[in-house]
Short mmCIF file of C-alpha atoms in Angstrom, two decimals:
data_model
loop_
_atom_site.label_atom_id
_atom_site.label_comp_id
_atom_site.label_asym_id
_atom_site.label_seq_id
_atom_site.Cartn_x
_atom_site.Cartn_y
_atom_site.Cartn_z
CA MET Q 2 -0.02 -0.06 0.06
CA LYS Q 3 1.24 3.41 -0.85
CA ARG Q 4 1.97 5.73 1.84
CA ASP Q 5 -0.09 8.79 2.16
CA PHE Q 6 2.12 11.57 3.51
CA GLN Q 7 -0.64 13.87 4.43
CA ALA Q 8 -2.70 11.36 6.64
CA PRO Q 9 -2.41 12.66 10.22
CA GLY Q 10 -3.34 10.57 13.36
CA ARG Q 11 0.11 10.56 15.21
CA SER Q 12 0.13 11.29 18.91
CA PRO Q 13 2.55 13.78 20.48
CA VAL Q 14 5.40 12.59 22.56
CA TYR Q 15 5.50 13.38 26.02
CA ALA Q 16 8.82 13.43 28.05
CA ARG Q 17 10.05 14.67 31.32
CA GLU Q 18 13.78 15.19 30.73
CA ALA Q 19 14.58 15.83 27.22
CA ALA Q 20 13.00 15.56 23.76
CA ALA Q 21 14.21 15.80 20.04
CA ALA Q 22 12.09 16.31 17.10
CA THR Q 23 13.61 15.95 13.38
CA SER Q 24 12.56 15.20 9.98
CA HIS Q 25 14.16 11.79 10.00
CA PRO Q 26 14.03 8.88 12.44
CA LEU Q 27 17.79 8.36 12.29
CA ALA Q 28 18.58 11.93 12.96
CA THR Q 29 16.26 11.85 16.04
CA SER Q 30 17.88 8.68 17.20
CA ALA Q 31 21.41 10.32 16.96
CA ALA Q 32 20.04 13.49 18.96
CA LEU Q 33 18.63 11.15 21.64
CA GLU Q 34 21.88 9.24 21.99
CA VAL Q 35 23.96 12.42 22.53
CA LEU Q 36 21.44 13.59 25.17
CA GLN Q 37 21.54 10.34 26.91
CA GLU Q 38 25.39 10.31 26.95
CA GLY Q 39 25.36 13.62 28.77
CA GLY Q 40 25.48 16.15 25.78
CA ASN Q 41 23.35 19.11 25.74
CA ALA Q 42 20.65 20.39 23.29
CA VAL Q 43 23.20 22.08 20.87
CA ASP Q 44 25.25 19.05 20.83
CA ALA Q 45 22.44 16.95 19.97
CA ALA Q 46 21.29 19.22 17.15
CA ILE Q 47 24.58 19.20 15.63
CA ALA Q 48 24.78 15.45 15.71
CA ALA Q 49 21.18 15.21 14.13
CA VAL Q 50 22.00 17.59 11.44
CA ALA Q 51 25.08 15.94 10.47
CA VAL Q 52 23.10 12.71 10.11
CA GLN Q 53 20.47 14.50 7.90
CA CYS Q 54 23.27 15.73 5.68
CA VAL Q 55 23.93 12.07 4.94
CA VAL Q 56 20.35 10.39 4.97
CA GLU Q 57 18.40 13.45 3.41
CA PRO Q 58 20.85 14.62 0.76
CA HIS Q 59 18.11 16.30 -1.40
CA MET Q 60 17.04 18.32 1.66
CA THR Q 61 20.25 19.59 3.29
CA GLY Q 62 23.94 19.27 3.27
CA ILE Q 63 27.26 20.58 4.39
CA GLY Q 64 27.26 22.81 1.22
CA GLY Q 65 24.20 24.69 2.47
CA ASP Q 66 23.26 27.40 5.00
CA CYS Q 67 22.12 27.31 8.60
CA PHE Q 68 20.11 29.43 11.10
CA ALA Q 69 19.39 28.81 14.60
CA ILE Q 70 18.05 30.32 17.95
CA VAL Q 71 19.17 29.08 21.34
CA MET Q 72 17.10 29.68 24.34
CA GLU Q 73 18.52 29.45 27.81
CA PRO Q 74 16.11 27.97 30.70
CA ASP Q 75 15.47 31.68 31.70
CA GLY Q 76 14.23 32.71 28.44
CA ARG Q 77 17.28 34.53 27.19
CA LEU Q 78 17.68 34.22 23.35
CA THR Q 79 20.62 34.25 21.04
CA GLY Q 80 20.27 34.01 17.26
CA PHE Q 81 23.03 32.64 14.79
CA ASN Q 82 22.94 33.69 11.22
CA GLY Q 83 25.02 31.02 9.27
CA SER Q 84 24.26 32.21 5.80
CA GLY Q 85 27.06 32.81 3.24
CA ALA Q 86 27.38 35.84 1.01
CA ALA Q 87 27.87 36.07 -2.72
CA PRO Q 88 31.38 36.16 -4.07
CA ARG Q 89 33.14 39.44 -4.07
CA ALA Q 90 33.19 39.44 -7.81
CA ALA Q 91 29.48 38.90 -8.22
CA THR Q 92 28.01 42.09 -9.27
CA PRO Q 93 25.05 42.99 -11.67
CA GLU Q 94 27.63 44.59 -13.89
CA LYS Q 95 29.74 41.44 -14.01
CA LEU Q 96 26.72 39.13 -14.54
CA ALA Q 97 25.79 41.37 -17.41
CA GLU Q 98 29.08 41.16 -18.96
CA LEU Q 99 28.83 37.42 -18.73
CA GLY Q 100 25.53 37.51 -20.44
CA VAL Q 101 23.64 36.29 -17.33
CA LYS Q 102 20.15 37.83 -17.17
CA GLU Q 103 18.64 35.29 -14.55
CA ILE Q 104 20.23 33.26 -11.75
CA THR Q 105 18.75 29.69 -12.16
CA GLU Q 106 18.97 27.11 -9.53
CA THR Q 107 21.65 25.07 -11.43
CA SER Q 108 23.93 28.02 -12.36
CA PRO Q 109 27.07 28.41 -10.71
CA HIS Q 110 26.13 32.05 -9.77
CA ALA Q 111 23.37 30.49 -7.60
CA VAL Q 112 26.07 29.11 -5.23
CA THR Q 113 26.78 31.60 -2.46
CA VAL Q 114 29.48 30.65 0.20
CA PRO Q 115 28.05 27.81 2.02
CA GLY Q 116 27.72 28.95 5.69
CA ALA Q 117 26.57 25.73 7.70
CA VAL Q 118 29.82 24.17 8.87
CA ARG Q 119 31.03 27.46 10.21
CA ALA Q 120 27.72 28.06 11.94
CA TRP Q 121 27.72 24.53 13.57
CA GLU Q 122 31.18 25.26 14.94
CA THR Q 123 30.23 28.76 16.11
CA LEU Q 124 27.20 27.25 17.82
CA LEU Q 125 29.29 24.56 19.70
CA LYS Q 126 31.82 27.09 20.77
CA ALA Q 127 29.02 29.22 22.29
CA HIS Q 128 26.86 26.66 23.68
CA GLY Q 129 28.03 23.17 23.21
CA THR Q 130 29.91 20.57 25.21
CA ARG Q 131 31.22 18.19 22.64
CA ASP Q 132 33.55 18.28 19.49
CA PHE Q 133 32.77 17.57 15.85
CA LYS Q 134 34.42 14.29 16.06
CA THR Q 135 32.29 12.92 18.74
CA LEU Q 136 29.08 14.40 17.18
CA PHE Q 137 29.77 13.21 13.93
CA LYS Q 138 30.02 9.48 14.82
CA ARG Q 139 26.64 8.42 13.57
CA ALA Q 140 26.67 10.50 10.39
CA VAL Q 141 30.07 9.01 9.47
CA GLN Q 142 28.73 5.50 10.24
CA TYR Q 143 25.83 6.00 7.94
CA ALA Q 144 27.87 7.49 5.23
CA ARG Q 145 30.61 4.72 5.23
CA GLU Q 146 28.60 1.62 6.25
CA GLY Q 147 25.29 2.58 4.56
CA PHE Q 148 21.74 3.75 5.49
CA PRO Q 149 18.38 2.68 4.17
CA VAL Q 150 16.41 5.23 2.06
CA ALA Q 151 13.38 6.43 3.80
CA PRO Q 152 9.99 6.51 2.24
CA ARG Q 153 9.57 10.31 1.83
CA VAL Q 154 13.32 10.64 0.74
CA ALA Q 155 12.59 8.17 -1.96
CA PHE Q 156 9.30 9.92 -2.87
CA ASP Q 157 11.10 13.34 -3.29
CA TRP Q 158 14.25 11.81 -5.00
CA ALA Q 159 12.09 10.34 -7.81
CA LYS Q 160 11.16 13.78 -8.95
CA ASP Q 161 14.71 15.05 -9.24
CA VAL Q 162 16.06 12.41 -11.75
CA ASP Q 163 16.30 14.70 -14.71
CA LYS Q 164 17.94 17.55 -12.65
CA LEU Q 165 20.72 15.10 -11.36
CA ALA Q 166 21.02 13.34 -14.71
CA ALA Q 167 21.93 16.67 -16.38
CA ASP Q 168 25.27 16.66 -14.44
CA PRO Q 169 27.67 13.65 -14.89
CA ILE Q 170 29.08 14.05 -11.46
CA SER Q 171 25.74 14.43 -9.82
CA ALA Q 172 24.30 11.56 -11.72
CA ALA Q 173 27.23 9.24 -10.73
CA ARG Q 174 26.84 10.25 -7.03
CA TYR Q 175 23.03 10.24 -6.59
CA LEU Q 176 21.40 8.02 -9.25
CA ILE Q 177 21.52 4.41 -9.63
CA ASP Q 178 21.68 3.17 -13.24
CA GLY Q 179 20.02 6.56 -14.05
CA ALA Q 180 17.24 6.10 -11.64
CA ALA Q 181 16.49 7.40 -8.08
CA PRO Q 182 16.89 4.72 -5.21
CA SER Q 183 13.64 3.10 -3.96
CA VAL Q 184 12.53 2.77 -0.47
CA GLY Q 185 14.85 0.64 1.53
CA THR Q 186 17.79 0.86 -0.81
CA ILE Q 187 21.02 0.85 1.15
CA LEU Q 188 23.29 3.87 0.16
CA LYS Q 189 26.76 4.68 0.92
CA TYR Q 190 28.83 7.82 0.56
CA PRO Q 191 32.50 7.30 1.32
CA HIS Q 192 33.55 10.86 0.06
CA LEU Q 193 31.08 12.25 2.49
CA ALA Q 194 32.35 10.08 5.28
CA ASP Q 195 35.88 11.10 4.53
CA MET Q 196 35.00 14.65 4.59
CA LEU Q 197 33.08 14.63 7.76
CA GLU Q 198 36.14 12.88 9.53
CA THR Q 199 38.44 15.37 8.19
CA ILE Q 200 36.21 18.23 9.70
CA GLY Q 201 35.95 16.34 12.89
CA GLU Q 202 39.52 16.15 13.15
CA LYS Q 203 40.52 19.78 12.08
CA GLY Q 204 37.31 21.76 12.59
CA SER Q 205 35.58 24.05 10.10
CA ASP Q 206 38.82 25.49 8.71
CA ALA Q 207 39.10 22.10 6.97
CA PHE Q 208 36.07 22.92 4.81
CA TYR Q 209 36.95 26.70 4.23
CA PHE Q 210 40.68 26.25 3.50
CA GLY Q 211 42.84 23.62 1.95
CA LYS Q 212 41.68 20.71 -0.41
CA ILE Q 213 37.94 20.98 0.32
CA ALA Q 214 37.87 24.58 -0.45
CA GLU Q 215 39.80 24.18 -3.59
CA ASP Q 216 37.79 21.41 -4.76
CA ILE Q 217 34.77 23.65 -4.29
CA VAL Q 218 36.35 26.70 -6.12
CA ALA Q 219 37.50 24.39 -9.05
CA ALA Q 220 34.02 23.04 -9.61
CA LEU Q 221 32.32 26.26 -9.75
CA GLN Q 222 35.00 28.01 -11.79
CA ALA Q 223 34.82 25.10 -14.47
CA ARG Q 224 31.21 26.13 -14.72
CA GLY Q 225 31.82 29.81 -15.09
CA GLY Q 226 31.29 30.69 -11.44
CA LEU Q 227 33.11 33.67 -9.56
CA MET Q 228 33.77 31.92 -6.21
CA THR Q 229 37.36 32.18 -5.05
CA LEU Q 230 39.37 30.83 -2.15
CA ASP Q 231 39.33 34.10 -0.41
CA ASP Q 232 35.41 34.10 -0.60
CA LEU Q 233 35.36 30.72 1.15
CA ALA Q 234 38.10 31.98 3.73
CA SER Q 235 36.09 35.05 4.74
CA CYS Q 236 32.85 32.93 5.76
CA HIS Q 237 31.64 33.80 9.24
CA THR Q 238 28.50 33.26 11.38
CA THR Q 239 26.85 36.36 12.83
CA ALA Q 240 25.23 36.25 16.34
CA VAL Q 241 22.14 38.34 16.22
CA SER Q 242 19.27 39.34 18.53
CA PRO Q 243 15.97 37.83 17.62
CA VAL Q 244 13.21 40.15 16.63
CA MET Q 245 10.13 39.74 18.93
CA ARG Q 246 6.44 40.62 18.71
CA ASP Q 247 3.59 39.64 21.04
CA TYR Q 248 0.45 37.54 19.59
CA ARG Q 249 -2.40 37.29 21.88
CA GLY Q 250 -0.30 37.26 24.95
CA TYR Q 251 2.60 35.10 23.53
CA THR Q 252 6.00 36.57 22.44
CA ILE Q 253 7.10 35.15 19.04
CA ALA Q 254 10.86 35.43 18.40
CA GLU Q 255 12.24 35.25 14.98
CA LEU Q 256 15.49 35.89 13.51
CA PRO Q 257 16.12 39.26 11.75
CA PRO Q 258 16.77 39.90 8.01
CA ASN Q 259 18.21 38.49 5.79
CA GLY Q 260 15.79 35.91 6.86
CA GLN Q 261 12.01 36.15 6.19
CA GLY Q 262 11.10 35.42 9.89
CA ILE Q 263 9.99 39.11 10.41
CA ILE Q 264 7.20 38.38 7.82
CA ALA Q 265 5.72 35.73 9.98
CA LEU Q 266 5.50 38.50 12.56
CA VAL Q 267 3.86 40.71 10.03
CA ILE Q 268 1.18 37.95 9.19
CA LEU Q 269 0.40 37.36 12.89
CA GLY Q 270 0.21 40.98 13.49
CA ILE Q 271 -2.38 41.35 10.71
CA LEU Q 272 -4.30 38.31 11.90
CA GLU Q 273 -4.46 39.71 15.54
CA HIS Q 274 -6.88 42.37 14.24
CA PHE Q 275 -9.44 39.80 13.67
CA ASP Q 276 -11.27 37.17 15.62
CA LEU Q 277 -9.77 34.12 14.26
CA ALA Q 278 -10.80 31.82 17.08
CA SER Q 279 -14.55 32.38 16.15
CA MET Q 280 -13.89 30.93 12.78
CA ASP Q 281 -13.99 27.28 11.90
CA PRO Q 282 -10.34 26.22 11.71
CA LEU Q 283 -11.07 24.12 8.49
CA GLY Q 284 -13.36 26.66 6.99
CA PRO Q 285 -13.03 29.11 4.12
CA GLU Q 286 -13.09 32.19 6.24
CA ARG Q 287 -10.12 31.09 8.32
CA PHE Q 288 -8.06 30.29 5.14
CA HIS Q 289 -9.20 33.26 3.32
CA LEU Q 290 -8.15 35.62 6.20
CA GLU Q 291 -4.63 33.68 6.59
CA ILE Q 292 -3.86 33.76 2.81
CA GLU Q 293 -4.85 37.40 2.44
CA ALA Q 294 -2.63 38.40 5.35
CA SER Q 295 0.04 36.38 3.70
CA ARG Q 296 -0.25 37.85 0.37
CA ILE Q 297 -0.01 41.35 1.87
CA ALA Q 298 3.00 40.40 4.10
CA TYR Q 299 4.96 38.60 1.37
CA ALA Q 300 4.55 41.80 -0.73
CA VAL Q 301 6.34 43.52 2.17
CA ARG Q 302 8.94 41.03 2.14
CA ASP Q 303 9.93 41.32 -1.57
CA LYS Q 304 9.89 45.11 -1.49
CA PHE Q 305 12.00 45.42 1.88
CA VAL Q 306 13.67 42.48 3.19
CA THR Q 307 17.24 41.62 2.25
CA ASP Q 308 20.70 41.68 3.60
CA PRO Q 309 20.23 44.25 6.36
CA GLY Q 310 23.16 46.38 5.24
CA TYR Q 311 21.13 46.99 2.07
CA MET Q 312 17.61 47.52 3.49
CA ASP Q 313 15.88 50.86 2.96
CA VAL Q 314 14.02 50.71 6.26
CA CYS Q 315 14.83 49.31 9.55
CA HIS Q 316 13.17 45.94 9.93
CA SER Q 317 11.62 46.93 13.21
CA ARG Q 318 9.48 49.47 11.55
CA LEU Q 319 7.80 46.55 9.47
CA ILE Q 320 6.12 45.09 12.77
CA GLY Q 321 5.39 48.48 14.30
CA GLU Q 322 1.74 48.96 15.60
CA ASP Q 323 0.77 51.70 13.18
CA TYR Q 324 2.17 49.96 10.18
CA ILE Q 325 0.47 46.63 11.05
CA ALA Q 326 -2.67 48.40 11.58
CA GLU Q 327 -2.57 50.04 7.99
CA LEU Q 328 -1.72 46.52 6.46
CA ALA Q 329 -4.67 44.98 8.21
CA LYS Q 330 -7.11 47.59 6.77
CA GLN Q 331 -6.18 46.06 3.31
CA VAL Q 332 -7.91 42.81 4.26
CA SER Q 333 -11.42 42.28 3.31
CA LEU Q 334 -13.38 39.35 4.75
CA GLU Q 335 -15.77 39.49 2.12
CA LYS Q 336 -13.54 38.90 -1.01
CA ARG Q 337 -10.16 38.42 -2.36
CA ALA Q 338 -8.14 41.39 -2.97
CA GLU Q 339 -7.75 41.96 -6.73
CA VAL Q 340 -4.40 43.66 -6.77
CA THR Q 341 -1.63 41.08 -6.48
CA PRO Q 342 1.92 42.37 -5.86
CA ASP Q 343 4.56 41.04 -8.25
CA THR Q 344 6.81 38.23 -6.52
CA THR Q 345 9.91 36.99 -7.98
CA LEU Q 346 11.14 34.00 -5.91
CA ALA Q 347 10.99 30.42 -6.83
CA PRO Q 348 8.40 28.72 -4.75
CA GLN Q 349 9.88 25.12 -4.48
CA THR Q 350 12.56 24.58 -2.03
CA ASP Q 351 13.90 21.85 0.50
CA THR Q 352 15.04 22.22 3.96
CA VAL Q 353 15.35 20.12 7.30
CA TYR Q 354 14.30 21.55 10.53
CA LEU Q 355 14.83 20.27 13.94
CA THR Q 356 14.44 21.20 17.45
CA VAL Q 357 16.01 19.88 20.90
CA VAL Q 358 15.31 20.53 24.52
CA ASP Q 359 17.59 19.04 27.11
CA LYS Q 360 17.17 18.14 30.78
CA ASP Q 361 18.50 21.48 31.95
CA GLY Q 362 15.98 23.42 29.90
CA LEU Q 363 18.44 24.55 27.21
CA ALA Q 364 16.51 24.53 23.71
CA VAL Q 365 17.57 25.10 20.28
CA SER Q 366 15.47 25.84 17.11
CA PHE Q 367 17.59 24.75 14.08
CA ILE Q 368 17.28 24.85 10.29
CA ASN Q 369 19.63 23.68 7.65
CA SER Q 370 19.04 23.99 3.86
CA LEU Q 371 20.32 23.55 0.28
CA PHE Q 372 17.23 25.63 -0.97
CA SER Q 373 16.23 23.60 -3.80
CA ASP Q 374 16.08 19.67 -4.20
CA PHE Q 375 19.74 18.81 -4.26
CA GLY Q 376 20.66 22.45 -4.26
CA SER Q 377 22.33 23.72 -7.37
CA GLY Q 378 22.95 20.01 -8.54
CA ILE Q 379 26.65 21.03 -8.51
CA VAL Q 380 28.97 18.53 -6.77
CA ALA Q 381 32.70 19.13 -5.85
CA PRO Q 382 34.15 16.08 -7.46
CA GLU Q 383 36.83 15.12 -5.15
CA SER Q 384 35.26 16.12 -1.70
CA GLY Q 385 31.64 15.18 -2.77
CA VAL Q 386 30.26 18.54 -1.53
CA LEU Q 387 26.72 19.32 -2.95
CA LEU Q 388 26.40 22.91 -3.26
CA HIS Q 389 23.30 24.85 -2.30
CA CYS Q 390 21.54 27.29 -4.75
CA ARG Q 391 20.67 30.14 -2.33
CA GLY Q 392 21.77 32.76 -4.75
CA MET Q 393 19.08 32.09 -6.97
CA SER Q 394 17.09 34.63 -4.65
CA PHE Q 395 19.25 37.26 -5.95
CA LYS Q 396 18.11 39.20 -8.95
CA ALA Q 397 20.86 39.62 -11.75
CA GLU Q 398 20.04 43.24 -12.58
CA ALA Q 399 20.54 46.29 -10.38
CA GLY Q 400 17.69 48.25 -8.79
CA HIS Q 401 15.98 45.53 -6.67
CA ALA Q 402 16.29 45.00 -2.88
CA ASN Q 403 17.76 41.59 -3.58
CA SER Q 404 19.90 42.66 -6.49
CA ILE Q 405 23.21 40.60 -6.32
CA ASP Q 406 26.26 42.30 -4.92
CA GLY Q 407 29.70 41.13 -3.81
CA GLY Q 408 29.69 40.06 -0.09
CA LYS Q 409 25.95 40.55 0.09
CA ARG Q 410 23.77 37.73 1.75
CA PRO Q 411 20.67 36.85 -0.18
CA LEU Q 412 17.15 36.83 1.26
CA HIS Q 413 16.63 33.51 3.03
CA THR Q 414 13.38 31.70 3.46
CA ILE Q 415 14.72 29.29 6.23
CA ILE Q 416 13.42 30.53 9.74
CA PRO Q 417 13.78 28.89 13.17
CA ALA Q 418 11.62 30.25 15.91
CA MET Q 419 10.90 30.32 19.63
CA VAL Q 420 7.93 31.54 21.72
CA LEU Q 421 7.87 32.75 25.32
CA LYS Q 422 4.95 32.98 27.69
CA ASP Q 423 5.21 35.51 30.50
CA GLY Q 424 8.74 35.69 29.56
CA ALA Q 425 9.41 31.95 30.08
CA PRO Q 426 10.32 29.29 27.42
CA TRP Q 427 7.11 27.93 25.93
CA LEU Q 428 7.83 26.47 22.45
CA SER Q 429 10.61 25.91 20.00
CA PHE Q 430 9.32 25.35 16.49
CA GLY Q 431 10.00 25.56 12.86
CA VAL Q 432 8.36 24.83 9.45
CA MET Q 433 9.85 23.59 6.36
CA GLY Q 434 8.77 24.28 2.78
CA GLY Q 435 10.82 27.11 1.39
CA GLN Q 436 8.73 30.22 0.56
CA TYR Q 437 5.85 28.83 2.70
CA GLN Q 438 7.66 29.12 5.99
CA ALA Q 439 6.56 32.52 7.09
CA CYS Q 440 2.96 31.46 6.37
CA GLY Q 441 3.53 28.07 8.08
CA HIS Q 442 4.75 29.77 11.18
CA ALA Q 443 1.58 31.79 11.35
CA HIS Q 444 -0.65 28.83 10.61
CA LEU Q 445 1.02 26.58 13.23
CA MET Q 446 0.83 29.43 15.81
CA THR Q 447 -2.83 30.12 15.26
CA ASN Q 448 -3.57 26.32 15.35
CA ILE Q 449 -2.15 26.27 18.92
CA ILE Q 450 -2.96 29.63 20.29
CA ASP Q 451 -6.24 30.39 18.80
CA TYR Q 452 -7.66 26.75 18.37
CA GLY Q 453 -6.05 25.07 21.36
CA MET Q 454 -4.43 22.29 19.38
CA ASP Q 455 -1.55 20.31 20.83
CA VAL Q 456 1.66 20.38 18.95
CA GLN Q 457 1.12 17.21 16.94
CA ALA Q 458 -2.39 18.00 15.93
CA ALA Q 459 -1.22 21.61 14.89
CA ILE Q 460 1.52 19.98 12.83
CA ASP Q 461 -0.84 17.40 11.29
CA PHE Q 462 -3.43 19.95 10.24
CA PRO Q 463 -3.99 20.65 6.60
CA ARG Q 464 -2.16 23.40 4.94
CA MET Q 465 -2.73 25.93 2.29
CA PHE Q 466 -0.49 28.35 0.36
CA PHE Q 467 -0.46 30.47 -2.81
CA ASP Q 468 1.46 30.34 -5.85
CA LEU Q 469 3.99 33.22 -5.74
CA ASP Q 470 3.25 33.98 -9.55
CA SER Q 471 -0.27 33.40 -10.14
CA HIS Q 472 -1.46 33.64 -6.54
CA THR Q 473 -3.59 30.72 -7.11
CA LEU Q 474 -4.25 28.81 -3.84
CA GLN Q 475 -2.65 25.49 -3.37
CA ALA Q 476 -4.64 23.10 -1.02
CA GLU Q 477 -3.50 19.85 0.60
CA LYS Q 478 -6.06 17.19 -0.21
CA LEU Q 479 -7.39 17.01 3.40
CA ILE Q 480 -8.92 20.55 2.85
CA PRO Q 481 -12.72 19.90 2.62
CA PRO Q 482 -14.36 20.44 -0.75
CA SER Q 483 -16.77 22.63 0.94
CA THR Q 484 -13.94 25.05 2.12
CA ILE Q 485 -12.58 24.95 -1.46
CA GLU Q 486 -15.94 25.97 -2.90
CA GLY Q 487 -16.10 28.71 -0.15
CA LEU Q 488 -12.88 29.98 -1.04
CA ARG Q 489 -13.88 30.12 -4.84
CA ALA Q 490 -16.94 32.03 -3.85
CA LEU Q 491 -14.62 34.66 -2.28
CA GLY Q 492 -12.87 35.12 -5.53
CA HIS Q 493 -9.90 32.77 -4.94
CA GLU Q 494 -8.63 30.35 -7.58
CA VAL Q 495 -7.89 26.97 -5.98
CA GLU Q 496 -6.23 23.84 -6.90
CA PRO Q 497 -5.50 20.79 -4.93
CA VAL Q 498 -1.71 19.73 -4.81
CA LYS Q 499 -0.60 16.07 -5.21
CA GLY Q 500 2.03 16.51 -2.64
CA PRO Q 501 2.36 17.88 0.89
CA ILE Q 502 3.03 21.45 1.55
CA GLY Q 503 5.95 21.83 3.92
CA GLY Q 504 6.55 20.12 7.07
CA SER Q 505 7.15 20.99 10.79
CA GLN Q 506 8.65 19.98 14.09
CA ALA Q 507 8.00 21.53 17.66
CA ILE Q 508 8.51 21.00 21.21
CA MET Q 509 6.17 22.58 23.98
CA ILE Q 510 7.87 23.48 27.23
CA ASP Q 511 5.56 23.04 30.40
CA LYS Q 512 7.93 24.33 33.20
CA ALA Q 513 5.09 24.14 35.83
CA ARG Q 514 4.51 20.32 35.13
CA HIS Q 515 8.17 19.67 34.11
CA MET Q 516 6.80 18.35 30.86
CA LEU Q 517 7.83 18.43 27.21
CA THR Q 518 5.62 17.71 24.42
CA ALA Q 519 7.01 17.00 21.11
CA GLY Q 520 5.43 16.87 17.45
CA SER Q 521 7.03 15.86 14.19
CA ASP Q 522 5.69 15.90 10.78
CA PRO Q 523 4.68 12.70 8.93
CA ARG Q 524 4.73 14.63 5.75
CA LYS Q 525 8.66 14.51 6.12
CA ASP Q 526 9.24 11.21 7.79
CA GLY Q 527 9.22 13.22 10.92
CA SER Q 528 10.22 11.64 14.17
CA ALA Q 529 10.09 12.91 17.87
CA ALA Q 530 11.44 11.10 20.95
CA GLY Q 531 12.34 11.79 24.44
CA TYR Q 532 12.90 10.35 27.82
#
């Protein structure tokens, strides 16, 4: 029987000491192992994401970027921006000289400096208790000795055959006789095992200097890319203060730009002007309101949000009460807005999100991404690094908020989040699904806060999003036909989607009862565990 990735029914995981929730059972197992051996939440998160870079190669990898928020037991928050910048030589003028009018996902110009490995090390130095060598143990084991392909991984992989087949190195590494692996196929990646062992021994400098860096640069320059060894050597992770805004008595914390987390706060700010709880959570009125608020907020994103060094306004103004109130006035409960702002970013992306809370109450909200399925599809041949394509968020020409420029970080869709209640830790969560993530954060929060769902029910609940070009609504198949018809009556074009929209993991922290409640998404082979 073919598995239905949208069928809910899973119970949340209750734990007293610690919990982990990831998008893959082997990653959750690795996190739990570290916790039970005395490591903390950050240690466990690094062990888990390293495993995911092996067992979910289409979703994430060491050639990608990373963002995280760490929450102390007393509610103090620290954010980490592990996104890399465009090569110094990459400017609109240079791309025009090269005849590049659009940065496509498989272009070498879509590869910005991969920031993940540096971010992992920065997180460990700031909050961890273990080293890479210890934490990479399971990842190295799976890469060298083999791992079975999980159902959702196989489901996604099959859609990417043409992309992988277009590059001989990618095809050799990620296809079997020209086809995607089936469920249960045992895969081995000795190149990745070697690389993880090297980084485990020598630290992140082994990635950004020396043979691995030379291999990455050679692979890109052979395809006309502008990356240099100096670009990789200058990679750094930035510690940032999360941006916070209250929603109905809860404080939602997101990372500031260049990520789109602030747009989740804009959506929630607009929704707070309406009596959402009085609406049927599966009804057309609820989804209409959520989508209309999101369409407005995403227009704000595309106009303003970019590398903060290039923003025309301070990001805090985007969540100011007066500005949010003006945006809320643009929402009509009676019909879909006719004016649809232009959007220019690709809607389909891949990411892994995980969260861990340890026995001492330290929590980490952690997201790692290649952006598109298998990133750029460009593999550095000697090291086996699969490179992301985050630079496709850039515009090749000048005059846009996200016009490419040397040393500039692109707009990022990946956004970890935290929630506090009365100043105390309450929820660590994130949503996968590229552009959907800001809308997904608002959807998950309203499921929990407005409708009283537990974390697992909130994650399982059906989702809807809009196509960023046509603004046609995409509805998961568990959306009732009556809701779809109701939305059409309000002026929306609606089409069911064959696959799932995004995915999510979350851990709720109940300090009064000394209880953790974890949820994970069956759409992504999600797995939660605790003790």
